[in-house]
Amino acid sequence: MIFSRTFGVLLVSSLMLVSTLAMTDSATGISFASKLKDLSLFGVGVRKKGPIKVYSVGMYGSKDVDESLSSISKSEDKKKALAVLRKVASESPTSFVLKMNFKVGAEKMASAIADSVNPRHSSASDVGELKDLITAGVAEKGACVKGTVLQFDCNDGVEVTVDGKTQGKVKSTGLARAFCDVYLDDKCVSPPLRDSILDTCCAP
């Protein structure tokens, strides 16, 4: 009984430690804070286009991510871990923070994200609205220069923020789920992000 109680305390403590650590993307050297409001950072990765490291991305989520993955072994059951990750991310508040490492034009950046979401979502109008919000936010500064920060909050829709300024929200749970899949499904744009999340949350 004493062992079980001690183990439980150690497990909770370790989960709290995991969710309070800042991280740095080793591919770009770009760092991410441990917290985004009440969400915790669970992984970081790079988005590459050929040899170009376009941006680093961090995923922030609720404690449900930790709790759902902590008992799953990454080495023995990675497929199950990835399926659980996708499910939890789509059913609870999740945010993706993109930090630019390479200059990309406003229209090109908005189109790239929209083109990734489009095959994962059935509503072209939702995707078009998302693209417009990104374009409008980035157009104010001319382009996504190095250091630009784009934030996408996925819950009952997708809210777009550029350099701390909220651009608007597309209210669509389907779009939110599709946006999460851009980074978490089997054809994700940043495999290192998924691996980082599993390294952080899963058992060995």
XYZ file of C-alpha atoms in Angstrom:
204
model
C 0.000 0.000 0.000
C 2.800 2.403 0.938
C 4.655 1.482 -2.267
C 1.556 2.081 -4.390
C 0.933 5.452 -2.763
C 4.590 6.458 -3.217
C 4.571 5.338 -6.843
C 1.425 7.359 -7.468
C 3.002 10.487 -6.017
C 6.133 9.977 -8.119
C 4.051 9.489 -11.272
C 2.063 12.675 -10.698
C 5.268 14.570 -9.933
C 6.911 13.339 -13.110
C 3.900 14.358 -15.200
C 3.955 17.819 -13.647
C 7.681 18.095 -14.403
C 7.179 17.075 -18.030
C 4.542 19.749 -18.515
C 6.681 22.569 -17.079
C 9.774 22.199 -19.257
C 10.641 24.651 -22.023
C 12.031 23.082 -25.209
C 14.355 24.018 -28.051
C 14.091 22.655 -31.585
C 17.515 21.137 -32.209
C 17.162 21.655 -35.972
C 16.825 25.451 -35.773
C 17.805 26.455 -32.245
C 14.387 28.083 -31.787
C 13.010 27.882 -28.255
C 9.458 27.500 -26.964
C 8.089 28.494 -23.558
C 6.799 25.728 -21.320
C 3.330 27.249 -21.074
C 0.783 28.923 -23.328
C -1.882 30.264 -20.981
C -3.201 27.104 -19.286
C -1.769 24.700 -21.878
C 1.553 22.888 -21.577
C 4.238 22.326 -24.199
C 4.549 18.664 -25.172
C 6.812 18.666 -28.215
C 8.661 20.658 -30.855
C 9.820 19.929 -34.397
C 10.894 21.436 -37.677
C 8.926 21.918 -40.895
C 11.246 21.409 -43.832
C 10.741 22.037 -47.533
C 13.549 20.163 -49.208
C 16.743 21.238 -47.433
C 15.169 24.480 -46.145
C 14.135 24.613 -42.487
C 11.079 26.816 -42.920
C 9.831 27.011 -39.330
C 9.802 25.292 -35.980
C 6.500 24.229 -34.454
C 5.487 23.505 -30.889
C 2.339 21.737 -29.728
C 0.599 22.851 -26.548
C -2.185 20.833 -24.961
C -4.081 19.936 -21.815
C -3.056 17.421 -19.154
C -5.166 14.873 -21.048
C -2.242 14.410 -23.433
C 0.083 13.279 -20.639
C -2.536 11.171 -18.930
C -3.512 9.361 -22.122
C 0.015 8.583 -23.306
C 2.000 7.986 -20.109
C 1.174 4.268 -19.923
C 1.849 3.545 -23.614
C 5.311 2.424 -24.720
C 6.680 4.371 -27.667
C 9.076 1.569 -28.626
C 6.555 -1.266 -28.318
C 3.311 0.372 -29.432
C 4.077 3.541 -31.380
C 1.090 3.075 -33.703
C -1.309 3.022 -30.752
C 0.409 6.023 -29.163
C 0.025 8.080 -32.348
C -3.646 7.133 -32.670
C -4.304 8.152 -29.061
C -2.400 11.414 -29.562
C -4.536 12.346 -32.575
C -7.743 11.535 -30.717
C -6.856 13.466 -27.570
C -5.579 16.505 -29.504
C -8.781 16.702 -31.552
C -11.032 16.357 -28.500
C -9.351 18.822 -26.129
C -7.906 22.348 -26.455
C -4.722 22.195 -28.546
C -2.535 24.967 -29.916
C 0.220 24.930 -32.504
C 2.793 27.717 -32.409
C 4.867 28.260 -35.552
C 8.075 30.285 -35.346
C 9.571 31.251 -38.685
C 13.167 30.363 -39.462
C 13.048 31.352 -43.145
C 11.332 34.263 -44.905
C 8.146 33.312 -46.769
C 5.689 35.671 -48.495
C 2.272 36.224 -46.916
C 0.292 34.628 -49.754
C 2.714 31.728 -50.102
C 2.654 30.942 -46.382
C -1.137 31.129 -46.187
C -1.476 28.938 -49.266
C 0.963 26.353 -47.932
C -1.004 25.927 -44.716
C -4.359 25.950 -46.521
C -3.100 23.346 -49.014
C -2.126 21.086 -46.114
C -5.515 21.434 -44.426
C -7.647 21.181 -47.582
C -7.364 17.411 -48.270
C -8.142 16.729 -44.602
C -11.343 18.807 -44.470
C -14.518 18.701 -46.550
C -15.420 22.412 -46.440
C -13.521 24.541 -48.948
C -15.129 27.677 -47.504
C -13.698 26.948 -44.036
C -10.244 26.472 -45.495
C -10.610 29.640 -47.567
C -11.572 31.622 -44.477
C -8.567 30.228 -42.609
C -6.299 31.216 -45.480
C -7.712 34.753 -45.524
C -7.061 35.192 -41.791
C -3.439 34.092 -42.176
C -2.910 36.296 -45.222
C -4.401 39.341 -43.517
C -2.291 38.883 -40.405
C 0.984 38.410 -42.233
C 0.289 41.007 -44.945
C 0.500 43.776 -42.335
C 4.243 43.119 -42.076
C 4.744 42.185 -45.730
C 5.913 38.605 -45.230
C 6.586 35.889 -42.691
C 10.118 37.048 -41.931
C 12.373 35.113 -39.586
C 11.045 35.495 -36.046
C 7.379 35.829 -37.044
C 5.133 33.813 -34.739
C 1.866 32.275 -35.923
C -0.448 30.660 -33.402
C -3.357 28.379 -34.184
C -5.717 27.552 -31.313
C -7.808 24.486 -32.088
C -10.898 23.781 -30.015
C -14.378 24.363 -31.437
C -12.702 25.955 -34.446
C -9.346 27.478 -35.367
C -8.323 30.882 -34.035
C -5.430 32.593 -35.813
C -2.944 34.880 -34.083
C 0.047 36.550 -35.730
C 2.766 38.061 -33.533
C 0.369 38.229 -30.602
C -2.460 39.902 -32.529
C -5.647 37.858 -32.933
C -6.887 37.855 -36.527
C -10.129 35.968 -36.062
C -11.598 32.506 -35.729
C -13.145 29.985 -38.091
C -15.821 28.198 -36.065
C -15.679 24.614 -37.263
C -14.833 21.540 -35.204
C -14.045 19.706 -38.421
C -11.495 22.340 -39.391
C -9.912 22.151 -35.928
C -9.595 18.384 -36.248
C -8.125 18.713 -39.745
C -5.594 21.298 -38.573
C -4.436 18.976 -35.802
C -4.029 16.207 -38.371
C -1.713 18.392 -40.460
C 0.814 17.930 -37.664
C -0.246 14.617 -36.147
C -1.483 12.165 -38.797
C 0.600 9.694 -40.808
C 1.230 12.259 -43.561
C 2.085 15.082 -41.161
C 4.290 17.961 -42.263
C 6.636 17.636 -39.271
C 7.452 14.050 -38.245
C 9.999 15.345 -35.686
C 7.148 17.060 -33.795
C 5.242 13.802 -33.356
C 8.379 11.987 -32.221
C 9.142 14.760 -29.753
C 5.656 14.521 -28.233
C 5.914 10.756 -27.832
C 9.397 11.091 -26.325
C 7.988 13.557 -23.804
C 4.782 11.762 -22.870
C 5.104 8.038 -23.522
C 6.775 5.286 -21.565
C 10.067 4.093 -23.166
